mmCIF file of C-alpha atoms and ligand atoms in Angstrom:
data_model
loop_
_atom_site.group_PDB
_atom_site.id
_atom_site.type_symbol
_atom_site.label_atom_id
_atom_site.label_comp_id
_atom_site.label_asym_id
_atom_site.label_seq_id
_atom_site.Cartn_x
_atom_site.Cartn_y
_atom_site.Cartn_z
ATOM 1 C CA UNK T 1034 -48.609 23.176 9.541
ATOM 2 C CA UNK T 1035 -46.204 20.380 10.442
ATOM 3 C CA UNK T 1036 -46.951 16.782 11.311
ATOM 4 C CA UNK T 1037 -45.204 16.994 14.665
ATOM 5 C CA UNK T 1038 -43.820 19.631 17.018
ATOM 6 C CA UNK T 1039 -40.918 18.636 19.244
ATOM 7 C CA UNK T 1040 -40.428 20.759 22.362
ATOM 8 C CA UNK T 1041 -37.089 20.313 24.102
ATOM 9 C CA UNK T 1042 -33.933 19.641 22.109
ATOM 10 C CA UNK T 1043 -31.530 18.169 24.601
ATOM 11 C CA UNK T 1044 -29.667 15.010 23.655
ATOM 12 C CA UNK T 1045 -32.915 13.033 23.551
ATOM 13 C CA UNK T 1046 -35.231 15.621 22.018
ATOM 14 C CA UNK T 1047 -32.714 16.225 19.228
ATOM 15 C CA UNK T 1048 -32.635 12.474 18.491
ATOM 16 C CA UNK T 1049 -36.451 12.303 18.503
ATOM 17 C CA UNK T 1050 -36.831 15.233 16.104
ATOM 18 C CA UNK T 1051 -34.101 13.801 13.871
ATOM 19 C CA UNK T 1052 -35.849 10.410 13.711
ATOM 20 C CA UNK T 1053 -39.159 12.025 12.716
ATOM 21 C CA UNK T 1054 -37.363 13.955 9.959
ATOM 22 C CA UNK T 1055 -35.515 10.823 8.805
ATOM 23 C CA UNK T 1056 -38.865 9.044 8.354
ATOM 24 C CA UNK T 1057 -40.142 11.883 6.171
ATOM 25 C CA UNK T 1058 -42.367 13.729 8.647
ATOM 26 C CA UNK T 1059 -42.520 17.517 8.702
ATOM 27 C CA UNK T 1060 -41.312 18.756 12.077
ATOM 28 C CA UNK T 1061 -41.390 22.058 13.961
ATOM 29 C CA UNK T 1062 -38.963 22.400 16.866
ATOM 30 C CA UNK T 1063 -38.575 24.682 19.864
ATOM 31 C CA UNK T 1064 -35.880 24.814 22.529
ATOM 32 C CA UNK T 1065 -35.090 27.267 25.333
ATOM 33 C CA UNK T 1066 -31.550 27.676 23.978
ATOM 34 C CA UNK T 1067 -32.027 28.444 20.266
ATOM 35 C CA UNK T 1068 -28.526 27.239 19.305
ATOM 36 C CA UNK T 1069 -29.723 23.650 19.596
ATOM 37 C CA UNK T 1070 -32.210 24.124 16.731
ATOM 38 C CA UNK T 1071 -29.517 24.793 14.105
ATOM 39 C CA UNK T 1072 -28.554 21.219 13.180
ATOM 40 C CA UNK T 1073 -32.212 20.190 12.932
ATOM 41 C CA UNK T 1074 -33.058 23.239 10.815
ATOM 42 C CA UNK T 1075 -30.278 22.153 8.460
ATOM 43 C CA UNK T 1076 -32.040 18.767 8.184
ATOM 44 C CA UNK T 1077 -35.333 20.458 7.269
ATOM 45 C CA UNK T 1078 -37.019 21.222 10.581
ATOM 46 C CA UNK T 1079 -38.976 24.446 10.968
ATOM 47 C CA UNK T 1080 -37.937 26.478 14.003
ATOM 48 C CA UNK T 1081 -40.684 28.070 16.089
ATOM 49 C CA UNK T 1082 -40.032 31.427 17.685
ATOM 50 C CA UNK T 1083 -42.121 30.558 20.747
ATOM 51 C CA UNK T 1084 -43.705 27.580 22.494
ATOM 52 C CA UNK T 1085 -47.149 28.837 21.402
ATOM 53 C CA UNK T 1086 -45.998 28.904 17.786
ATOM 54 C CA UNK T 1087 -44.617 25.364 18.076
ATOM 55 C CA UNK T 1088 -47.840 24.038 19.580
ATOM 56 C CA UNK T 1089 -49.916 25.883 17.003
ATOM 57 C CA UNK T 1090 -47.937 24.311 14.164
ATOM 58 C CA UNK T 1091 -48.913 20.683 14.682
ATOM 59 C CA UNK T 1092 -51.660 18.332 15.852
ATOM 60 C CA UNK T 1093 -49.081 16.178 17.664
ATOM 61 C CA UNK T 1094 -46.845 17.782 20.317
ATOM 62 C CA UNK T 1095 -43.907 15.741 21.637
ATOM 63 C CA UNK T 1096 -42.303 17.188 24.768
ATOM 64 C CA UNK T 1097 -38.952 15.878 25.992
ATOM 65 C CA UNK T 1098 -37.596 18.086 28.748
ATOM 66 C CA UNK T 1099 -35.494 17.469 31.830
ATOM 67 C CA UNK T 1100 -38.172 16.819 34.484
ATOM 68 C CA UNK T 1101 -41.941 17.347 34.849
ATOM 69 C CA UNK T 1102 -41.427 20.721 36.538
ATOM 70 C CA UNK T 1103 -39.655 21.804 33.358
ATOM 71 C CA UNK T 1104 -42.603 20.639 31.271
ATOM 72 C CA UNK T 1105 -44.928 22.798 33.357
ATOM 73 C CA UNK T 1106 -42.554 25.779 33.219
ATOM 74 C CA UNK T 1107 -42.508 25.532 29.436
ATOM 75 C CA UNK T 1108 -46.111 24.556 28.667
ATOM 76 C CA UNK T 1109 -48.155 26.334 31.366
ATOM 77 C CA UNK T 1110 -47.814 29.808 29.798
ATOM 78 C CA UNK T 1111 -48.893 28.333 26.433
ATOM 79 C CA UNK T 1112 -51.700 26.118 27.749
ATOM 80 C CA UNK T 1113 -54.430 27.753 25.669
ATOM 81 C CA UNK T 1114 -52.707 26.681 22.473
ATOM 82 C CA UNK T 1115 -52.915 23.012 23.545
ATOM 83 C CA UNK T 1116 -56.684 22.757 23.086
ATOM 84 C CA UNK T 1117 -57.503 20.164 20.423
ATOM 85 C CA UNK T 1118 -53.915 18.842 20.249
ATOM 86 C CA UNK T 1119 -52.382 15.584 21.427
ATOM 87 C CA UNK T 1120 -49.565 16.024 23.919
ATOM 88 C CA UNK T 1121 -47.046 13.167 24.133
ATOM 89 C CA UNK T 1122 -44.790 13.736 27.107
ATOM 90 C CA UNK T 1123 -41.601 11.674 26.902
ATOM 91 C CA UNK T 1124 -39.981 13.325 29.914
ATOM 92 C CA UNK T 1125 -38.872 10.877 32.615
ATOM 93 C CA UNK T 1126 -41.094 10.981 35.696
ATOM 94 C CA UNK T 1127 -43.211 9.056 38.190
ATOM 95 C CA UNK T 1128 -46.659 7.472 37.689
ATOM 96 C CA UNK T 1129 -48.158 10.126 39.996
ATOM 97 C CA UNK T 1130 -46.645 12.954 37.937
ATOM 98 C CA UNK T 1131 -47.966 11.380 34.729
ATOM 99 C CA UNK T 1132 -51.500 11.034 36.114
ATOM 100 C CA UNK T 1133 -51.466 14.637 37.337
ATOM 101 C CA UNK T 1134 -50.257 15.825 33.941
ATOM 102 C CA UNK T 1135 -53.014 13.832 32.250
ATOM 103 C CA UNK T 1136 -55.587 15.726 34.342
ATOM 104 C CA UNK T 1137 -53.838 19.023 33.565
ATOM 105 C CA UNK T 1138 -53.837 18.262 29.818
ATOM 106 C CA UNK T 1139 -57.546 17.417 29.921
ATOM 107 C CA UNK T 1140 -58.184 20.793 31.573
ATOM 108 C CA UNK T 1141 -56.331 22.363 28.632
ATOM 109 C CA UNK T 1142 -58.559 20.442 26.195
ATOM 110 C CA UNK T 1143 -55.694 18.211 24.996
ATOM 111 C CA UNK T 1144 -55.462 14.448 24.659
ATOM 112 C CA UNK T 1145 -52.591 13.104 26.717
ATOM 113 C CA UNK T 1146 -50.141 10.260 26.204
ATOM 114 C CA UNK T 1147 -47.285 9.687 28.607
ATOM 115 C CA UNK T 1148 -44.165 7.892 27.461
ATOM 116 C CA UNK T 1149 -41.044 6.182 28.704
ATOM 117 C CA UNK T 1150 -37.984 5.942 26.490
ATOM 118 C CA UNK T 1151 -36.038 2.714 27.003
ATOM 119 C CA UNK T 1152 -33.095 3.748 24.851
ATOM 120 C CA UNK T 1153 -30.206 6.170 24.657
ATOM 121 C CA UNK T 1154 -30.226 8.861 21.945
ATOM 122 C CA UNK T 1155 -28.129 6.989 19.326
ATOM 123 C CA UNK T 1156 -30.668 4.122 19.413
ATOM 124 C CA UNK T 1157 -33.650 6.352 18.579
ATOM 125 C CA UNK T 1158 -35.179 5.489 15.210
ATOM 126 C CA UNK T 1159 -33.954 1.889 15.366
ATOM 127 C CA UNK T 1160 -36.065 -1.115 16.323
ATOM 128 C CA UNK T 1161 -34.136 -1.714 19.549
ATOM 129 C CA UNK T 1162 -35.380 1.606 20.916
ATOM 130 C CA UNK T 1163 -38.411 0.592 22.990
ATOM 131 C CA UNK T 1164 -40.826 3.459 23.633
ATOM 132 C CA UNK T 1165 -43.548 2.796 26.207
ATOM 133 C CA UNK T 1166 -46.831 4.705 25.963
ATOM 134 C CA UNK T 1167 -49.920 5.004 28.157
ATOM 135 C CA UNK T 1168 -52.871 7.354 28.321
ATOM 136 C CA UNK T 1169 -55.500 8.107 25.682
ATOM 137 C CA UNK T 1170 -55.849 4.956 23.548
ATOM 138 C CA UNK T 1171 -57.809 6.864 20.928
ATOM 139 C CA UNK T 1172 -55.029 9.440 20.560
ATOM 140 C CA UNK T 1173 -52.402 6.699 20.475
ATOM 141 C CA UNK T 1174 -54.283 4.894 17.683
ATOM 142 C CA UNK T 1175 -54.465 8.169 15.718
ATOM 143 C CA UNK T 1176 -50.753 8.935 16.040
ATOM 144 C CA UNK T 1177 -49.018 5.561 16.404
ATOM 145 C CA UNK T 1178 -47.979 5.609 12.734
ATOM 146 C CA UNK T 1179 -45.941 8.754 13.388
ATOM 147 C CA UNK T 1180 -44.683 7.676 16.810
ATOM 148 C CA UNK T 1181 -43.386 4.422 15.292
ATOM 149 C CA UNK T 1182 -40.646 6.542 13.669
ATOM 150 C CA UNK T 1183 -38.936 6.636 17.078
ATOM 151 C CA UNK T 1184 -38.485 2.886 17.512
ATOM 152 C CA UNK T 1185 -40.640 0.002 18.698
ATOM 153 C CA UNK T 1186 -43.821 1.368 20.282
ATOM 154 C CA UNK T 1187 -45.594 -0.440 23.117
ATOM 155 C CA UNK T 1188 -48.950 0.874 24.318
ATOM 156 C CA UNK T 1189 -49.721 -0.202 27.887
ATOM 157 C CA UNK T 1190 -53.222 1.127 28.619
ATOM 158 C CA UNK T 1191 -55.411 4.112 29.442
ATOM 159 C CA UNK T 1192 -53.802 4.842 32.837
ATOM 160 C CA UNK T 1193 -51.174 7.489 32.036
ATOM 161 C CA UNK T 1194 -49.090 6.248 34.985
ATOM 162 C CA UNK T 1195 -48.385 2.878 33.377
ATOM 163 C CA UNK T 1196 -45.578 4.013 31.054
ATOM 164 C CA UNK T 1197 -43.520 5.605 33.861
ATOM 165 C CA UNK T 1198 -44.272 2.620 36.131
ATOM 166 C CA UNK T 1199 -42.850 0.197 33.547
ATOM 167 C CA UNK T 1200 -40.027 2.641 32.801
ATOM 168 C CA UNK T 1201 -38.807 3.002 36.390
ATOM 169 C CA UNK T 1202 -39.275 -0.738 37.016
ATOM 170 C CA UNK T 1203 -37.081 -1.558 34.014
ATOM 171 C CA UNK T 1204 -34.555 0.974 35.310
ATOM 172 C CA UNK T 1205 -34.707 -0.753 38.731
ATOM 173 C CA UNK T 1206 -33.641 -3.983 37.030
ATOM 174 C CA UNK T 1207 -30.858 -2.166 35.208
ATOM 175 C CA UNK T 1208 -29.517 -0.475 38.335
ATOM 176 C CA UNK T 1209 -29.666 -3.768 40.246
ATOM 177 C CA UNK T 1210 -27.472 -5.273 37.545
ATOM 178 C CA UNK T 1211 -25.100 -2.297 37.627
ATOM 179 C CA UNK T 1212 -24.919 -2.519 41.434
ATOM 180 C CA UNK T 1213 -23.673 -6.099 41.317
ATOM 181 C CA UNK T 1214 -21.272 -5.352 38.493
ATOM 182 C CA UNK T 1215 -19.744 -2.451 40.446
ATOM 183 C CA UNK T 1216 -19.182 -4.705 43.470
ATOM 184 C CA UNK T 1217 -17.661 -7.464 41.340
ATOM 185 C CA UNK T 1218 -15.270 -5.055 39.633
ATOM 186 C CA UNK T 1219 -14.311 -3.454 42.957
ATOM 187 C CA UNK T 1220 -13.461 -6.847 44.456
ATOM 188 C CA UNK T 1221 -11.495 -8.184 41.502
ATOM 189 C CA UNK T 1222 -9.850 -4.843 40.753
ATOM 190 C CA UNK T 1223 -8.638 -4.512 44.328
ATOM 191 C CA UNK T 1224 -6.965 -7.904 43.882
ATOM 192 C CA UNK T 1225 -5.161 -6.596 40.800
ATOM 193 C CA UNK T 1226 -7.222 -8.541 38.255
ATOM 194 C CA UNK T 1227 -7.656 -6.449 35.083
ATOM 195 C CA UNK T 1228 -11.293 -5.603 34.344
ATOM 196 C CA UNK T 1229 -10.805 -6.748 30.760
ATOM 197 C CA UNK T 1230 -9.798 -10.202 31.954
ATOM 198 C CA UNK T 1231 -12.746 -10.575 34.343
ATOM 199 C CA UNK T 1232 -15.499 -8.971 32.261
ATOM 200 C CA UNK T 1233 -16.093 -11.868 29.799
ATOM 201 C CA UNK T 1234 -16.702 -14.217 32.745
ATOM 202 C CA UNK T 1235 -19.045 -11.691 34.350
ATOM 203 C CA UNK T 1236 -21.142 -11.060 31.240
ATOM 204 C CA UNK T 1237 -21.590 -14.743 30.453
ATOM 205 C CA UNK T 1238 -22.471 -15.472 34.111
ATOM 206 C CA UNK T 1239 -25.121 -12.742 34.082
ATOM 207 C CA UNK T 1240 -26.562 -14.091 30.840
ATOM 208 C CA UNK T 1241 -26.771 -17.577 32.378
ATOM 209 C CA UNK T 1242 -28.512 -16.218 35.488
ATOM 210 C CA UNK T 1243 -31.105 -14.246 33.562
ATOM 211 C CA UNK T 1244 -32.292 -17.559 32.113
ATOM 212 C CA UNK T 1245 -33.887 -18.316 35.491
ATOM 213 C CA UNK T 1246 -36.031 -15.179 35.617
ATOM 214 C CA UNK T 1247 -39.048 -16.544 33.668
ATOM 215 C CA UNK T 1248 -39.398 -19.127 36.464
ATOM 216 C CA UNK T 1249 -39.659 -16.237 38.948
ATOM 217 C CA UNK T 1250 -42.560 -14.855 36.929
ATOM 218 C CA UNK T 1251 -44.323 -18.242 37.116
ATOM 219 C CA UNK T 1252 -43.691 -18.445 40.859
ATOM 220 C CA UNK T 1253 -45.013 -14.945 41.473
ATOM 221 C CA UNK T 1254 -48.101 -15.450 39.312
ATOM 222 C CA UNK T 1255 -48.905 -18.848 40.887
ATOM 223 C CA UNK T 1256 -47.872 -17.950 44.449
ATOM 224 C CA UNK T 1257 -45.865 -21.211 44.638
ATOM 225 C CA UNK T 1258 -42.261 -20.377 45.604
ATOM 226 C CA UNK T 1259 -41.303 -23.753 47.059
ATOM 227 C CA UNK T 1260 -41.788 -26.362 44.290
ATOM 228 C CA UNK T 1261 -38.672 -27.595 42.474
ATOM 229 C CA UNK T 1262 -36.387 -25.110 44.226
ATOM 230 C CA UNK T 1263 -32.716 -25.738 43.417
ATOM 231 C CA UNK T 1264 -31.127 -22.713 45.172
ATOM 232 C CA UNK T 1265 -33.145 -22.012 48.298
ATOM 233 C CA UNK T 1266 -33.074 -18.742 50.201
ATOM 234 C CA UNK T 1267 -31.511 -20.247 53.343
ATOM 235 C CA UNK T 1268 -28.509 -21.512 51.389
ATOM 236 C CA UNK T 1269 -28.172 -18.231 49.487
ATOM 237 C CA UNK T 1270 -28.396 -16.152 52.687
ATOM 238 C CA UNK T 1271 -25.517 -18.161 54.184
ATOM 239 C CA UNK T 1272 -23.413 -17.853 51.018
ATOM 240 C CA UNK T 1273 -24.125 -14.114 50.855
ATOM 241 C CA UNK T 1274 -22.347 -13.684 54.210
ATOM 242 C CA UNK T 1275 -19.145 -14.689 52.395
ATOM 243 C CA UNK T 1276 -19.641 -11.902 49.848
ATOM 244 C CA UNK T 1277 -19.969 -9.374 52.672
ATOM 245 C CA UNK T 1278 -17.051 -10.813 54.675
ATOM 246 C CA UNK T 1279 -14.777 -11.013 51.609
ATOM 247 C CA UNK T 1280 -15.563 -7.416 50.715
ATOM 248 C CA UNK T 1281 -14.772 -6.229 54.245
ATOM 249 C CA UNK T 1282 -11.550 -8.248 54.331
ATOM 250 C CA UNK T 1283 -10.460 -6.680 51.032
ATOM 251 C CA UNK T 1284 -11.296 -3.157 52.198
ATOM 252 C CA UNK T 1285 -14.103 -2.889 49.633
ATOM 253 C CA UNK T 1286 -17.211 -0.963 50.690
ATOM 254 C CA UNK T 1287 -20.291 -3.003 51.557
ATOM 255 C CA UNK T 1288 -22.706 -0.095 51.078
ATOM 256 C CA UNK T 1289 -24.263 -1.594 47.958
ATOM 257 C CA UNK T 1290 -24.602 -5.162 49.186
ATOM 258 C CA UNK T 1291 -25.765 -4.848 52.812
ATOM 259 C CA UNK T 1292 -29.406 -3.969 51.961
ATOM 260 C CA UNK T 1293 -29.772 -7.254 50.065
ATOM 261 C CA UNK T 1294 -28.319 -9.138 53.009
ATOM 262 C CA UNK T 1295 -30.866 -7.471 55.291
ATOM 263 C CA UNK T 1296 -33.726 -8.512 53.014
ATOM 264 C CA UNK T 1297 -32.491 -12.108 52.755
ATOM 265 C CA UNK T 1298 -32.240 -12.332 56.548
ATOM 266 C CA UNK T 1299 -35.752 -10.949 56.859
ATOM 267 C CA UNK T 1300 -36.939 -13.678 54.477
ATOM 268 C CA UNK T 1301 -35.259 -16.424 56.501
ATOM 269 C CA UNK T 1302 -36.703 -15.014 59.739
ATOM 270 C CA UNK T 1303 -40.134 -14.970 58.082
ATOM 271 C CA UNK T 1304 -39.854 -18.737 57.486
ATOM 272 C CA UNK T 1305 -38.969 -18.631 53.785
ATOM 273 C CA UNK T 1306 -35.609 -20.443 53.975
ATOM 274 C CA UNK T 1307 -36.890 -23.277 51.746
ATOM 275 C CA UNK T 1308 -38.410 -20.937 49.180
ATOM 276 C CA UNK T 1309 -36.866 -19.430 46.064
ATOM 277 C CA UNK T 1310 -35.469 -15.883 46.030
ATOM 278 C CA UNK T 1311 -38.632 -14.741 44.217
ATOM 279 C CA UNK T 1312 -40.486 -14.981 47.544
ATOM 280 C CA UNK T 1313 -38.629 -11.840 48.672
ATOM 281 C CA UNK T 1314 -40.808 -9.721 46.371
ATOM 282 C CA UNK T 1315 -43.667 -9.972 48.867
ATOM 283 C CA UNK T 1316 -41.398 -8.680 51.643
ATOM 284 C CA UNK T 1317 -40.462 -5.649 49.550
ATOM 285 C CA UNK T 1318 -44.160 -4.951 49.059
ATOM 286 C CA UNK T 1319 -44.564 -4.410 52.795
ATOM 287 C CA UNK T 1320 -43.380 -1.126 54.241
ATOM 288 C CA UNK T 1321 -41.205 -2.860 56.866
ATOM 289 C CA UNK T 1322 -37.471 -2.227 56.331
ATOM 290 C CA UNK T 1323 -34.588 -4.385 57.407
ATOM 291 C CA UNK T 1324 -32.130 -1.482 57.522
HETATM 292 N N1 LIG L 1244 -30.338 10.971 27.301
HETATM 293 C C1 LIG L 1244 -30.749 9.743 27.604
HETATM 294 O O1 LIG L 1244 -29.992 8.764 27.536
HETATM 295 C C2 LIG L 1244 -32.174 9.517 28.022
HETATM 296 C C3 LIG L 1244 -32.713 8.212 27.946
HETATM 297 C C4 LIG L 1244 -34.046 7.998 28.297
HETATM 298 C C5 LIG L 1244 -34.811 9.049 28.745
HETATM 299 N N2 LIG L 1244 -34.256 10.306 28.838
HETATM 300 C C6 LIG L 1244 -35.118 11.383 29.353
HETATM 301 O O2 LIG L 1244 -35.329 12.360 28.339
HETATM 302 C C7 LIG L 1244 -35.485 13.651 28.952
HETATM 303 C C8 LIG L 1244 -34.514 14.615 28.302
HETATM 304 O O3 LIG L 1244 -33.192 14.091 28.492
HETATM 305 P P1 LIG L 1244 -31.950 14.679 27.687
HETATM 306 O O4 LIG L 1244 -30.909 13.629 27.699
HETATM 307 O O5 LIG L 1244 -32.412 15.268 26.404
HETATM 308 O O6 LIG L 1244 -31.511 15.858 28.689
HETATM 309 P P2 LIG L 1244 -30.611 17.147 28.324
HETATM 310 O O7 LIG L 1244 -29.695 16.867 27.190
HETATM 311 O O8 LIG L 1244 -30.041 17.595 29.623
HETATM 312 O O9 LIG L 1244 -31.687 18.225 27.816
HETATM 313 C C9 LIG L 1244 -32.589 18.828 28.721
HETATM 314 C C10 LIG L 1244 -33.620 19.589 27.960
HETATM 315 O O10 LIG L 1244 -34.484 20.259 28.899
HETATM 316 C C11 LIG L 1244 -34.416 21.666 28.639
HETATM 317 N N3 LIG L 1244 -34.579 22.419 29.878
HETATM 318 C C12 LIG L 1244 -33.990 22.153 31.082
HETATM 319 N N4 LIG L 1244 -34.407 23.047 32.001
HETATM 320 C C13 LIG L 1244 -35.245 23.915 31.353
HETATM 321 C C14 LIG L 1244 -35.995 25.035 31.754
HETATM 322 N N5 LIG L 1244 -35.983 25.483 33.026
HETATM 323 N N6 LIG L 1244 -36.768 25.653 30.826
HETATM 324 C C15 LIG L 1244 -36.807 25.210 29.552
HETATM 325 N N7 LIG L 1244 -36.119 24.135 29.106
HETATM 326 C C16 LIG L 1244 -35.338 23.495 30.000
HETATM 327 C C17 LIG L 1244 -33.078 21.900 28.003
HETATM 328 O O11 LIG L 1244 -33.087 23.126 27.326
HETATM 329 P P3 LIG L 1244 -31.690 23.902 27.036
HETATM 330 O O12 LIG L 1244 -31.107 23.269 25.806
HETATM 331 O O13 LIG L 1244 -32.099 25.296 26.861
HETATM 332 O O14 LIG L 1244 -30.820 23.694 28.265
HETATM 333 C C18 LIG L 1244 -33.027 20.700 27.058
HETATM 334 O O15 LIG L 1244 -33.873 20.891 25.955
HETATM 335 C C19 LIG L 1244 -35.227 13.463 30.455
HETATM 336 O O16 LIG L 1244 -36.431 13.359 31.162
HETATM 337 C C20 LIG L 1244 -34.458 12.143 30.502
HETATM 338 O O17 LIG L 1244 -34.617 11.450 31.739
HETATM 339 C C21 LIG L 1244 -32.983 10.563 28.471
#
């Protein structure tokens, strides 16, 4: 028997198995392409000949495969072996997929924990690797000591969909940041300004702007978006026109920035010109679309 079985040894699964080994846990691994087991075997991992053998080797099964369909393709034929085990699925997915997999795991007689990895493989095992978990609290309490080998664990609650909800919401913030950075670099680059010259200004500007986000949380939780507003939506909507016009004039695509302009205009039309930008969250929560 091993402490943990890791199923799926892509870039992330390999890092997960390596971190468990580094912290002194015994690990059994399985991967569709056996070549990927070699480096881990050299570090002390046991290599299972089949998924059933991997599941049978350990009370704690960590799956990290491409998508949820892959998890089903791999685990469905071996479902009987899951009875009495805890399945931790760290594959990226949606809250709905996680809840459905929780039901499926219960039908197999397994405890289920869903997870979201907020890290890239080289970060795994370090404290800056945030791993979100949700699902069976009892199973999480039993196994958190082992799971802590992967980074900083955060348990969010019994609803298995919570980890992917937090995961994709954090990714939404990241992609919003990347979207703006791409536009900024396209504009300045087209003007011949080296990225290396502009980037320090951009990173310090973004750091300064993130300082205002806790106020958004207060506004959203209190419902008051109009007290002590220093940069109201009406002003920002007018200034945003210049970003769109300048991009067009420079021959830079506006495909990333027009949706935000549409939302700002919708906010102004809805009578929120004096409110803070945080008031746009409520508009996003309605199914109406500006574009
Ligand atoms: N890499 C990251 O930066 C990162 C960060 C956070 C979360 N994640 C998430 O972690 C999960 C794994 O990512 P990764 O970077 O490890 O991906 P990857 O390097 O592409 O590895 C994919 C894994 O899925 C397996 N697989 C794919 N299709 C399969 C099939 N039909 N049957 C059996 N196995 C199959 C692959 O097996 P083979 O080796 O046989 O192809 C491999 O083990 C994803 O859900 C990803 O979103 C990744």
